[in-house]
Amino acid sequence: MSEFIQQQLQHVDALERSAWLQQATDGSRDVFANASVPTRKTELWKYTPVRALTEGVYAQAAQTFSAAGLDEYATIPALGSHRLVFVNGRLSQELSSHEALAQVTLFSQADEQQQQLIRQHLDDVMRGSQRHWLNELNSAATNDGVLIHVGKNQRLQQPLQVTWLTTPQAQAFSVNARLLVVLESGAEATLVEHYDSATDAQNSFTNAVTEIRLGANAQLQHYRLQLMQEDALHVGAVHTDLGRDARYQSFHVSLGSRLSRNDLVVNHTEGGSHCEMHGVYVPQNQQLVDFHSCIEHAVAHCTSNEVFRGIMNDSAKAVFNGRIHIHPQAQKTLAELSNKNLLLTNKAEINTKPELEIYADDVKCAHGATVAQLEEKALFYLQSRGISRDEAEVMLSFGFINELLEAQPHDALVQYLRPILARRFGRDFQLSRHLL
Amino acid sequence: MSSQIETQAATTETVVLEGKDAEIGRRIGKEYQAGFVTEVESDTLAPGLDEDVVRFISAKKGEPEWLTEWRLKAFRAWQEMQEPEWAHVTYEKPDFQALSYYSAPKSMADKPKSLDEVDPELLRTYEKLGIPLHEQMALAGVAVDAVFDSVSVATTFREKLAEAGVIFMPISEAVHEYPELIQKYLGTVVPQRDNFYAALNSAVFSDGSFVYIPKGVRCPMELSTYFRINEAKTGQFERTLIVADEGSYVSYLEGCTAPMRDENQLHAAVVELVALDGAEIKYSTVQNWYPGDEEGKGGIYNFVTKRAVAHTNAKVSWTQVETGSAVTWKYPSCVLKGDNAVGEFYSVALTNNFQQADTGTKMIHLGKNTKSTIISKGISAGKSENSYRGLVRMNPNAEGARNYTQCDSLLIGDQCAAHTFPYIESKHPSAVVEHEATTSTVSDDQLFLCQQRGIDTEKAVSMIVNGFCKEVFKELPMEFAVEAGKLLEVSLEGSVG
Amino acid sequence: MISIQNLHASVEDKAILKGLNLEVKAGEVHAIMGPNGAGKSTLGNVLAGREGYEVTGGSATLNGTDILELDPEERARLGLFLAFQYPVEIPGVSNLEFLKASVDAVREQQGKEALDSVQFLKLAREKCKAVNLDQSFLKRGVNEGFSGGEKKRNELMQMMLLEPSLCILDETDSGLDIDALQVVAEGVNAMRDANRSFIVVTHYQRLLDYIVPDYVHVLANGKIVKSGGKELALELEEKGYGWLEDAATAE
């Protein structure tokens, strides 16, 4: 057994978890214990070395959980959200503002009824082939998860923001983040799942799993922002089940970190559901971003549209694996996927693999992937209007990403993310000033 | 109005699908036309594989010692290797000790000096297959090498080719006649330990074709090899090596058939192409190995390694029409080593009944301004599985390199499957890679439109399928494009009601 | 030309046509109008032999031949032409090769000599011009990426090439602007002659200003509930279908 697994198991075994929760995640500990650390030969991890993760020595928990000075990192201006903020894995009452919301509960505070709900859904949405060893670790170590439960035909008026912040500690440590979202039929909500950190070099390993189950005709707008400082390690997964006519729209941002691995799985489990999944990744320096998505069309008459774009700078590396799986019953499916990439230097790298696996004939599926450069025509056009070549490049690069960002429905988030992304391309302020 | 129409359309769909299924059931089971067995006496080695067998094969061919050692090295590497499992196919793994690694028609023991001495039974076999070996009967301008089980039985037009300086002969002969060329190039494109099947082939390959086109020569005719597996319980391991010297051109076509047998037979070939500076090689395959019966019983396991190295300004073009074999595992690839090298891959892969194909290509861009095009058309019918698997890699020096990939799948019937697994790896900011994939079906609406205009279903399907494959067929030499079209028609017979 | 008697048809076990009678003589133009869901499009599809449209009773004879048991292509070769409401796209198959295959099949049935490629191309170009379609359309995939109007004109061009004896126009006018409608109508009118009949299925009286019918029938609830001359169309435009539907249900 690898040292990393051994060490994590010790942490798991030292946890004091209530019996019902232990039961709900039964089995994960053993699966993790018997897992082997993936290598280049493991198809799901082919391009993503995990050494940065496994060579670390992690304390079970952080030493300090102070909220001092962290408000600015937790705040998304003008969003008007209810929020839960975790600092180094522990809920900060000081930074949070969710008390009024009956729809949100910590697992540890769940009443009988909520416990039953958690037992019903937890680990049940996350199933199938893309559930991996670190997801198992998350389940085995889940203690302070968050349940969001929106009742039948209820609408959460304000966005709900769940933020996990980390601060540097004396010793490296792991944070287990778990979110369970259940929308009953006809319910509607907006969720902002947000990972951030103080600006100084981080030594945290965040292992996050979000499970989402949408009932008939329910609708969720989901933002998942991974904006941590670049030394942080982040492994995250979102598994979503869509009921009849449910609509799931998500937008993913990953700035990149030493290791940022994201598994996104959407299961169309009943007819008429629609999934719209967009995302951008913009790693720089030595960062690695990995998105593995899988859209499971298990039933007929569902649609999905997935669009991801990435720009790799410096020696950064990105991995995109977008799988569409059409099961034999899923006739009349419409599924599309597009992945476009820009490499800015000759040390940057992209590995992309859009996959189609189709077992039904009366379907329309298409995917496209490109690795390209900025269009010379467009660069020239900007230059001919007196803009410097460098600035033109920055503007066009940003435009490439911004096209997806601007299409997002919450203006406060667009305004919040815009400068963060713009600064990625014009690290020299002179170059990004027209974007901010 | 529109809502009513939609309902009706949906309704039609359901009803017709049932009809289609019924029709598939009724009409599947057409005859594989190359499925006969030829009665010839053969020298066949007892099943089993060890170093002695490797030595035996080498000795039988009177090979020089370096080649015996080369084979043994491959054999030892193979013993350490695992049969690959990453392809999207499932099959019972061959028992490599139950296969015979050498089979030759007895009459070939003393090699015939000319076609007149070739066993008439063999010649008749090739005629039955539509491949006349008698030169006076041969298609004008096509030189043919025929490989029967493990040995080459006849090569036509040798003299005429020799005039142009072109060497076209069985590789077993070339080992003796042109040892320096063989030693220089054999295994340089596909090394012995490249993969499990290539290693096996390197150890036991029996025969195959060797082609050399001298500098600046444009080969005066199409070259063609026909492979035939006849003997039961044998594997076929041919090895082809084509070297196009600087500025030369050659177009080469291979065709394959096998008898209908209940057991699975293994075909593990290696093809190596070397296109030196400014040379061009066009390599076309019409693969019609026995696909097994409608229950999925029998058929050829086609596990083939094909690769080309293209030097500066060279061009290599792979065109394949794959309709046969029970299981196909095949990725004709191009290593674009020199600047401005061009690689092309045009493929039609059709699977019906229980056939499985995992095929595609690799384009490895090493040189500057290298260019590659991949056009893959997969057609799945019956209960078959058809996968495209490809790799496009832009290395850190591949400045200005370009790739365009288009990967289309056509599904006929609701029991089949089509998959696309394209790997794209880019490490150069100026390299451009474009990949597109789509799926479609032969819809009932399309069939009905054709019928309403007086075109029967079979003709309609064949028109749609031919239209779907057009971009690939235009890459085949003329005579073979027609053959390929017909082959698709026959292979698809009965797949649509 | 065509004689339809007591025709019953259903789709997915739902009865749509419930005893339809229609007699069309050579050279006549019959318009069929009716409310949504009356079975107008079903009639065209049943006559052309579309799968899933099950004939549960009655008969239809084209020039004395019972066509209901024939395959769609056999009916087409006998001279029955259905201009589709929504012509399907067939990517990869060029319009030209499609048309040639179709014309060859129909001519063969009629005992006419096959046209060679040159003759055919010339003919196809002529017809293109007649329906105001650019010749580049011949090279494109069948209906692939055509606009709604272009698809309808492509249908008309095929009709001209095949010279059928019975043409069924299924809502050929829907979605067309006046200019496109005129082109289509002119084409149809040019083809009217003593040996050719038309069944024009439409939702809008407008079309009948351009293609003037000899008879107008109202199809409601699966049968023809009223027949008359061209003035009936105007009456329907004014009064709607309500009064007739009520009558039909009352029966």
mmCIF file of C-alpha atoms in Angstrom, chain B residues 172-276:
data_model
loop_
_atom_site.group_PDB
_atom_site.id
_atom_site.type_symbol
_atom_site.label_atom_id
_atom_site.label_comp_id
_atom_site.label_asym_id
_atom_site.label_seq_id
_atom_site.Cartn_x
_atom_site.Cartn_y
_atom_site.Cartn_z
ATOM 1 C CA SER B 172 11.974 -14.027 -48.099
ATOM 2 C CA GLU B 173 13.747 -13.726 -51.442
ATOM 3 C CA ALA B 174 14.829 -10.174 -50.860
ATOM 4 C CA VAL B 175 16.624 -11.332 -47.735
ATOM 5 C CA HIS B 176 18.912 -13.273 -50.061
ATOM 6 C CA GLU B 177 19.032 -10.966 -53.018
ATOM 7 C CA TYR B 178 19.162 -7.591 -51.297
ATOM 8 C CA PRO B 179 20.429 -8.369 -47.805
ATOM 9 C CA GLU B 180 21.918 -4.899 -47.329
ATOM 10 C CA LEU B 181 18.586 -3.173 -47.976
ATOM 11 C CA ILE B 182 16.704 -5.519 -45.683
ATOM 12 C CA GLN B 183 19.244 -5.219 -42.918
ATOM 13 C CA LYS B 184 19.255 -1.455 -43.248
ATOM 14 C CA TYR B 185 15.518 -0.951 -43.013
ATOM 15 C CA LEU B 186 13.848 -3.961 -41.376
ATOM 16 C CA GLY B 187 12.527 -3.028 -37.960
ATOM 17 C CA THR B 188 13.476 0.620 -38.255
ATOM 18 C CA VAL B 189 9.883 1.778 -38.405
ATOM 19 C CA VAL B 190 8.284 -0.889 -36.245
ATOM 20 C CA PRO B 191 10.938 -2.141 -33.833
ATOM 21 C CA GLN B 192 10.774 -5.749 -32.648
ATOM 22 C CA ARG B 193 9.419 -4.838 -29.230
ATOM 23 C CA ASP B 194 7.012 -2.167 -30.469
ATOM 24 C CA ASN B 195 3.973 -4.030 -29.227
ATOM 25 C CA PHE B 196 2.818 -7.541 -28.425
ATOM 26 C CA TYR B 197 1.701 -8.513 -31.929
ATOM 27 C CA ALA B 198 4.575 -6.767 -33.684
ATOM 28 C CA ALA B 199 7.010 -8.661 -31.480
ATOM 29 C CA LEU B 200 5.266 -11.923 -32.317
ATOM 30 C CA ASN B 201 5.361 -11.091 -35.996
ATOM 31 C CA SER B 202 9.046 -10.192 -35.826
ATOM 32 C CA ALA B 203 9.766 -13.585 -34.325
ATOM 33 C CA VAL B 204 7.768 -15.737 -36.716
ATOM 34 C CA PHE B 205 7.007 -13.738 -39.871
ATOM 35 C CA SER B 206 6.983 -16.040 -42.816
ATOM 36 C CA ASP B 207 6.731 -13.943 -45.902
ATOM 37 C CA GLY B 208 5.331 -10.800 -47.352
ATOM 38 C CA SER B 209 6.318 -8.265 -49.941
ATOM 39 C CA PHE B 210 9.382 -6.157 -50.299
ATOM 40 C CA VAL B 211 9.378 -3.068 -52.457
ATOM 41 C CA TYR B 212 12.185 -0.700 -53.241
ATOM 42 C CA ILE B 213 11.794 2.273 -55.545
ATOM 43 C CA PRO B 214 15.077 3.878 -56.517
ATOM 44 C CA LYS B 215 15.794 7.579 -56.344
ATOM 45 C CA GLY B 216 13.606 9.720 -58.550
ATOM 46 C CA VAL B 217 11.706 6.783 -60.031
ATOM 47 C CA ARG B 218 7.994 6.877 -60.458
ATOM 48 C CA CYS B 219 6.888 3.261 -60.235
ATOM 49 C CA PRO B 220 5.380 2.499 -63.664
ATOM 50 C CA MET B 221 2.433 0.499 -62.364
ATOM 51 C CA GLU B 222 0.299 -0.137 -59.327
ATOM 52 C CA LEU B 223 1.805 -2.773 -57.067
ATOM 53 C CA SER B 224 -0.510 -5.130 -55.331
ATOM 54 C CA THR B 225 -0.348 -8.013 -52.885
ATOM 55 C CA TYR B 226 -3.160 -10.420 -52.215
ATOM 56 C CA PHE B 227 -3.098 -12.314 -48.950
ATOM 57 C CA ARG B 228 -4.955 -15.531 -48.486
ATOM 58 C CA ILE B 229 -5.212 -17.664 -45.361
ATOM 59 C CA ASN B 230 -6.187 -21.204 -46.367
ATOM 60 C CA GLU B 231 -4.917 -23.734 -43.863
ATOM 61 C CA ALA B 232 -6.864 -24.293 -40.623
ATOM 62 C CA LYS B 233 -5.306 -23.596 -37.218
ATOM 63 C CA THR B 234 -2.557 -21.485 -38.665
ATOM 64 C CA GLY B 235 -1.740 -17.908 -38.025
ATOM 65 C CA GLN B 236 -0.612 -15.627 -40.773
ATOM 66 C CA PHE B 237 2.270 -13.315 -40.000
ATOM 67 C CA GLU B 238 3.343 -11.522 -43.084
ATOM 68 C CA ARG B 239 5.735 -8.654 -43.122
ATOM 69 C CA THR B 240 5.808 -5.937 -45.716
ATOM 70 C CA LEU B 241 8.585 -3.448 -46.175
ATOM 71 C CA ILE B 242 8.410 -0.629 -48.674
ATOM 72 C CA VAL B 243 11.286 1.766 -49.153
ATOM 73 C CA ALA B 244 10.761 4.735 -51.447
ATOM 74 C CA ASP B 245 14.075 6.381 -52.052
ATOM 75 C CA GLU B 246 14.443 10.131 -52.497
ATOM 76 C CA GLY B 247 11.954 11.702 -54.856
ATOM 77 C CA SER B 248 10.315 8.428 -55.882
ATOM 78 C CA TYR B 249 6.646 7.468 -56.037
ATOM 79 C CA VAL B 250 4.761 4.236 -55.558
ATOM 80 C CA SER B 251 1.155 3.216 -55.176
ATOM 81 C CA TYR B 252 0.592 -0.108 -53.455
ATOM 82 C CA LEU B 253 -2.544 -2.060 -52.762
ATOM 83 C CA GLU B 254 -3.179 -5.071 -50.590
ATOM 84 C CA GLY B 255 -6.220 -7.282 -50.468
ATOM 85 C CA CYS B 256 -7.047 -10.065 -48.049
ATOM 86 C CA THR B 257 -9.442 -13.012 -47.900
ATOM 87 C CA ALA B 258 -9.768 -16.260 -45.964
ATOM 88 C CA PRO B 259 -12.004 -19.357 -45.991
ATOM 89 C CA MET B 260 -15.005 -19.669 -43.721
ATOM 90 C CA ARG B 261 -13.985 -21.621 -40.666
ATOM 91 C CA ASP B 262 -15.608 -22.054 -37.282
ATOM 92 C CA GLU B 263 -12.535 -21.251 -35.284
ATOM 93 C CA ASN B 264 -10.924 -17.838 -35.077
ATOM 94 C CA GLN B 265 -7.745 -17.432 -37.020
ATOM 95 C CA LEU B 266 -5.020 -14.970 -36.200
ATOM 96 C CA HIS B 267 -3.512 -12.550 -38.646
ATOM 97 C CA ALA B 268 -0.757 -10.424 -37.153
ATOM 98 C CA ALA B 269 1.028 -8.540 -39.874
ATOM 99 C CA VAL B 270 3.569 -5.768 -39.789
ATOM 100 C CA VAL B 271 3.911 -3.195 -42.517
ATOM 101 C CA GLU B 272 6.775 -0.747 -42.540
ATOM 102 C CA LEU B 273 6.978 2.155 -44.964
ATOM 103 C CA VAL B 274 9.985 4.379 -45.395
ATOM 104 C CA ALA B 275 9.510 7.490 -47.496
ATOM 105 C CA LEU B 276 12.837 9.191 -47.859
#
